[in-house]
Structure formats: C-alpha cells, structure tokens
Amino acid sequence: MKIVSKILATIVFLVITLLALLPLAAGLGESMGTTIAFVGAALVALVVLFAPTGRRAWGRGFLLDGALFFALPLLIVPLLSRAYDETVANAEVVASASEAAAASVGAGLGVAAAFGAFSIVGIIFGVIFLVFGA
C-alpha cells in the first residue's frame, strides 16, 4: 500500500509542477522552456517517489510545490516581458507615435496587473501547500 500512495503522490505532484512551470516555459520559448519545465517536474517527481513512506512523499511534494508557487511571480516574468515586447513592437509598426505610446502604457499596465494577480495566486497557493506539507 505504501508504494501505491507514493506513486499517486508522484503523479499528482508531477502534474501540479508542470502546471506551475508552464508560464516559465511559454516565456522562455519552445525548446529551452519546455526542457526546464520537464526537468523541474521530473526532479520533483523523483524526490517524491524516493521518499521512505507515503506520508513523507506527500509532505515533500507539498513542500516543493509550495516553494514553487511562492516563486510563481518570478516564473511569470519572462512571459510578461515577452508579451510586453510583442505588444509594443506591433504598435510601433502599424501606429503613429501617440498610439504607440498609448500601447506601451497599456501594455505596462497589463503587465503590472498580471504580475499582481500571479503574486496573489502564488502566495495563496504557496501558503496552502506549505501548511499541508509541514
């Protein structure tokens, strides 16, 4: 029964880790970002799988993913900077100077709002996961 709990914990935390690392993968590009996301998820899965008991496997998974969710605002920065750059570059090509400036301000406000939203989500899920893992 111990191995079933460890395998279930491994699968659950593998999926959660991949979901948390997807913004980083999207921001860094296809090859590099996907590689980093899968390597990070594999490391979490290995730590969880090789825990001595099922209870410790769940605890380690919650602790690792809690730390990952606390880092979520930092993981979203490459994606937000890429979105900002593409918005401003497209506005400068097809618009006048005043419209490009307005697009730059709007993109900056959008980046700030998204960063704030991801910060709140990261803190909430980070606290929940760390409390469960302790």
Rosetta silent file (secondary structure, phi, psi, omega in degrees, C-alpha in Angstrom):
SEQUENCE: MKIVSKILATIVFLVITLLALLPLAAGLGESMGTTIAFVGAALVALVVLFAPTGRRAWGRGFLLDGALFFALPLLIVPLLSRAYDETVANAEVVASASEAAAASVGAGLGVAAAFGAFSIVGIIFGVIFLVFGA
SCORE:     score description
SCORE:     0.000 S_00000001
   1 L     0.000  -28.665 -179.014    0.000    0.000    0.000 S_00000001
   2 H   -63.457  -41.268 -177.690    2.961    2.291    0.651 S_00000001
   3 H   -69.268  -32.541  178.526    4.095    2.162   -2.970 S_00000001
   4 H   -64.675  -42.663  178.774    0.582    2.976   -4.252 S_00000001
   5 H   -65.026  -39.564  179.689    0.490    6.138   -2.142 S_00000001
   6 H   -68.366  -39.316  178.707    3.955    7.150   -3.340 S_00000001
   7 H   -67.869  -41.510  177.018    3.075    6.572   -6.995 S_00000001
   8 H   -62.575  -42.856  177.531   -0.167    8.524   -6.634 S_00000001
   9 H   -63.280  -39.715  179.033    1.705   11.387   -4.941 S_00000001
  10 H   -61.824  -45.434 -179.455    4.305   11.325   -7.716 S_00000001
  11 H   -65.281  -44.493 -178.742    1.670   11.605  -10.442 S_00000001
  12 H   -61.782  -47.837 -176.282   -0.245   14.363   -8.636 S_00000001
  13 H   -76.774  -22.845  172.551    2.826   16.495   -7.957 S_00000001
  14 H   -64.458  -45.182  179.631    4.240   15.882  -11.429 S_00000001
  15 H   -67.220  -44.263 -179.251    1.092   17.410  -12.934 S_00000001
  16 H   -63.331  -41.366  179.781    0.971   20.287  -10.424 S_00000001
  17 H   -65.671  -41.789  177.265    4.642   21.110  -11.009 S_00000001
  18 H   -62.033  -41.836  178.300    4.190   21.095  -14.774 S_00000001
  19 H   -64.060  -36.735  179.774    1.204   23.426  -14.476 S_00000001
  20 H   -72.851  -28.574 -178.375    3.186   25.794  -12.254 S_00000001
  21 H   -91.857   -4.038 -179.488    6.156   25.811  -14.650 S_00000001
  22 H   -61.242  -40.222  177.095    4.125   26.357  -17.834 S_00000001
  23 H   -61.664  -36.369  176.700    4.345   30.191  -17.711 S_00000001
  24 H   -65.847  -42.705  179.307    8.134   29.931  -17.498 S_00000001
  25 H   -62.938  -40.188  179.726    8.182   27.502  -20.422 S_00000001
  26 H   -68.953  -34.207 -178.678    5.995   29.816  -22.508 S_00000001
  27 H   -76.044  -31.582 -176.844    8.147   32.835  -21.715 S_00000001
  28 H   -87.275  -15.032 -179.057   11.494   31.218  -22.488 S_00000001
  29 L   111.684  172.477 -171.487   10.497   29.647  -25.777 S_00000001
  30 H   -66.208  -56.411 -171.745    9.680   26.206  -27.038 S_00000001
  31 H   -74.243  -51.415 -176.402   12.880   24.215  -26.654 S_00000001
  32 H   -69.548  -45.083 -178.005   14.520   25.785  -23.615 S_00000001
  33 H   -65.621  -42.257  178.894   11.339   26.474  -21.653 S_00000001
  34 H   -65.794  -39.857  178.356    9.855   23.044  -22.221 S_00000001
  35 H   -62.533  -45.422  179.814   13.117   21.383  -21.235 S_00000001
  36 H   -63.689  -41.247 -179.996   13.326   23.372  -17.997 S_00000001
  37 H   -63.703  -44.995 -178.727    9.683   22.614  -17.159 S_00000001
  38 H   -70.978  -36.084  177.322   10.059   18.876  -17.723 S_00000001
  39 H   -66.585  -42.855  177.666   13.385   18.669  -15.862 S_00000001
  40 H   -62.277  -43.294  178.646   11.909   20.553  -12.894 S_00000001
  41 H   -66.618  -37.265  178.562    8.839   18.331  -12.843 S_00000001
  42 H   -66.685  -38.400  178.053   10.996   15.210  -13.113 S_00000001
  43 H   -64.189  -43.418  177.280   13.152   16.332  -10.175 S_00000001
  44 H   -62.712  -42.421  179.956   10.078   16.902   -8.010 S_00000001
  45 H   -63.089  -39.296  178.851    8.690   13.525   -9.083 S_00000001
  46 H   -67.159  -41.906  178.462   11.955   11.770   -8.178 S_00000001
  47 H   -62.403  -40.823 -179.707   12.132   13.416   -4.758 S_00000001
  48 H   -70.575  -42.454 -176.685    8.537   12.409   -4.073 S_00000001
  49 H   -66.168  -36.562 -176.708    8.924    8.871   -5.428 S_00000001
  50 L   -91.896   16.969  173.416   12.052    8.071   -3.410 S_00000001
  51 L   -69.437  148.832 -176.447   10.603    9.218   -0.088 S_00000001
  52 L   -66.861  -32.446 -179.758   10.738    6.470    2.559 S_00000001
  53 L  -132.948  167.193  177.824    6.984    6.426    3.257 S_00000001
  54 H   -65.007  -37.820  179.562    3.795    7.568    1.567 S_00000001
  55 H   -63.767  -43.257  178.838    3.217   10.248    4.195 S_00000001
  56 H   -69.100  -31.523  176.841    6.669   11.716    3.646 S_00000001
  57 H   -62.738  -46.121  178.130    6.157   11.571   -0.116 S_00000001
  58 H   -64.569  -41.235  179.447    3.026   13.707    0.172 S_00000001
  59 H   -62.841  -44.537  179.114    4.777   16.064    2.591 S_00000001
  60 H   -65.316  -38.966  178.188    7.796   16.523    0.332 S_00000001
  61 H   -63.894  -43.906  178.002    5.583   17.123   -2.673 S_00000001
  62 H   -63.948  -40.486 -179.965    3.555   19.751   -0.864 S_00000001
  63 H   -65.840  -45.153 -179.587    6.711   21.484    0.390 S_00000001
  64 H   -65.521  -43.513  179.332    8.388   21.548   -3.023 S_00000001
  65 H   -72.432  -28.733  173.394    5.286   22.762   -4.821 S_00000001
  66 H   -62.754  -44.162  176.571    4.631   25.318   -2.070 S_00000001
  67 H   -64.568  -37.287  178.877    8.081   26.786   -2.672 S_00000001
  68 H   -65.803  -39.953  178.262    7.424   26.685   -6.403 S_00000001
  69 H   -70.234  -31.814  173.981    4.150   28.574   -6.018 S_00000001
  70 H   -64.534  -30.660  179.148    5.880   31.194   -3.874 S_00000001
  71 L   -86.442    1.071 -177.244    8.284   31.679   -6.791 S_00000001
  72 H   -55.193  -40.462  177.164    5.410   31.948   -9.295 S_00000001
  73 H   -60.815  -33.408  177.209    5.708   35.759   -9.654 S_00000001
  74 H   -75.372  -31.230  179.837    9.337   35.306  -10.679 S_00000001
  75 H   -72.799  -22.036 -177.374    8.463   32.471  -13.045 S_00000001
  76 L   -87.304  -13.601 -175.606    5.917   34.633  -14.875 S_00000001
  77 H   -58.380  -45.986  178.897    8.360   37.490  -15.613 S_00000001
  78 H   -60.328  -37.888  179.252    9.746   36.042  -18.912 S_00000001
  79 H   -67.897  -42.255 -179.968    6.230   35.522  -20.267 S_00000001
  80 H   -67.317  -39.159  178.841    5.101   39.021  -19.274 S_00000001
  81 H   -67.766  -35.751  177.097    8.205   40.648  -20.751 S_00000001
  82 H   -66.217  -42.359  178.579    7.704   38.729  -23.980 S_00000001
  83 H   -64.602  -40.990  178.738    4.052   39.817  -24.166 S_00000001
  84 H   -62.924  -47.381 -178.852    5.024   43.440  -23.473 S_00000001
  85 H   -60.504  -43.029 -179.518    7.733   43.421  -26.151 S_00000001
  86 H   -67.621  -37.465  179.157    5.425   41.946  -28.787 S_00000001
  87 H   -65.829  -45.952 -178.733    2.636   44.410  -27.987 S_00000001
  88 H   -69.174  -39.919  179.929    4.918   47.427  -28.177 S_00000001
  89 H   -64.611  -41.654  178.482    6.712   46.184  -31.308 S_00000001
  90 H   -68.165  -34.715  179.778    3.427   45.609  -33.144 S_00000001
  91 H   -70.638  -35.053 -179.344    2.102   49.014  -32.081 S_00000001
  92 H   -71.447  -27.718 -178.602    5.221   50.815  -33.326 S_00000001
  93 H   -75.421  -42.702 -171.019    4.963   49.190  -36.748 S_00000001
  94 H  -106.696   -1.453 -172.899    1.337   49.991  -37.532 S_00000001
  95 L  -124.334  168.034  175.013    0.559   53.059  -35.409 S_00000001
  96 L   -76.936  179.083 -177.018    1.567   56.671  -35.008 S_00000001
  97 H   -65.497  -40.272 -179.073    3.829   57.840  -32.205 S_00000001
  98 H   -69.792  -37.280  177.379    0.978   58.738  -29.871 S_00000001
  99 H   -68.781  -35.643  177.009   -0.781   55.413  -30.459 S_00000001
 100 H   -66.533  -38.165  177.443    2.483   53.552  -29.877 S_00000001
 101 H   -66.481  -40.581  177.883    2.957   55.427  -26.601 S_00000001
 102 H   -65.095  -38.509  177.462   -0.588   54.581  -25.557 S_00000001
 103 H   -65.602  -36.965  178.110    0.016   50.928  -26.438 S_00000001
 104 H   -65.496  -43.431  178.123    3.200   50.979  -24.376 S_00000001
 105 H   -65.369  -43.773  178.994    1.395   52.410  -21.351 S_00000001
 106 H   -62.741  -41.352  177.998   -1.473   49.951  -21.767 S_00000001
 107 H   -65.905  -37.647  177.259    0.901   47.017  -22.073 S_00000001
 108 H   -64.348  -41.135  176.811    2.752   48.184  -18.969 S_00000001
 109 H   -65.548  -38.315  177.629   -0.491   48.382  -17.001 S_00000001
 110 H   -64.834  -40.896  177.406   -1.454   44.918  -18.233 S_00000001
 111 H   -63.909  -43.101  179.475    1.903   43.501  -17.171 S_00000001
 112 H   -63.829  -41.226  179.248    1.572   45.104  -13.741 S_00000001
 113 H   -66.222  -42.740  179.409   -1.956   43.732  -13.300 S_00000001
 114 H   -66.409  -39.647  178.130   -0.941   40.232  -14.394 S_00000001
 115 H   -63.309  -41.564  177.552    2.110   40.285  -12.124 S_00000001
 116 H   -63.962  -41.585  179.451   -0.069   41.335   -9.197 S_00000001
 117 H   -64.912  -43.985  178.710   -2.611   38.605   -9.926 S_00000001
 118 H   -67.892  -31.054  175.909    0.072   35.933  -10.174 S_00000001
 119 H   -64.749  -44.968  179.569    1.657   37.228   -6.969 S_00000001
 120 H   -64.469  -45.932  179.024   -1.607   36.853   -5.074 S_00000001
 121 H   -61.931  -43.072  179.904   -2.264   33.395   -6.531 S_00000001
 122 H   -63.441  -41.074  179.733    1.311   32.317   -5.794 S_00000001
 123 H   -68.099  -43.391 -178.978    1.174   33.485   -2.192 S_00000001
 124 H   -63.614  -52.076 -179.901   -2.213   31.872   -1.533 S_00000001
 125 H   -67.472  -34.484  177.141   -1.324   28.510   -3.078 S_00000001
 126 H   -61.708  -44.258  178.860    2.184   28.659   -1.610 S_00000001
 127 H   -65.122  -43.781 -179.828    0.829   29.089    1.911 S_00000001
 128 H   -61.137  -47.236 -178.172   -1.746   26.325    1.426 S_00000001
 129 H   -67.227  -39.177  179.732    0.815   23.877    0.074 S_00000001
 130 H   -68.763  -34.899  176.786    3.397   24.712    2.731 S_00000001
 131 H   -66.712  -41.816  177.908    0.848   24.273    5.528 S_00000001
 132 H   -66.438  -32.915 -177.300   -0.159   20.876    4.130 S_00000001
 133 H   -80.379  -17.674 -176.794    3.491   19.873    3.755 S_00000001
 134 L   -78.045    0.000    0.000    4.550   20.824    7.269 S_00000001
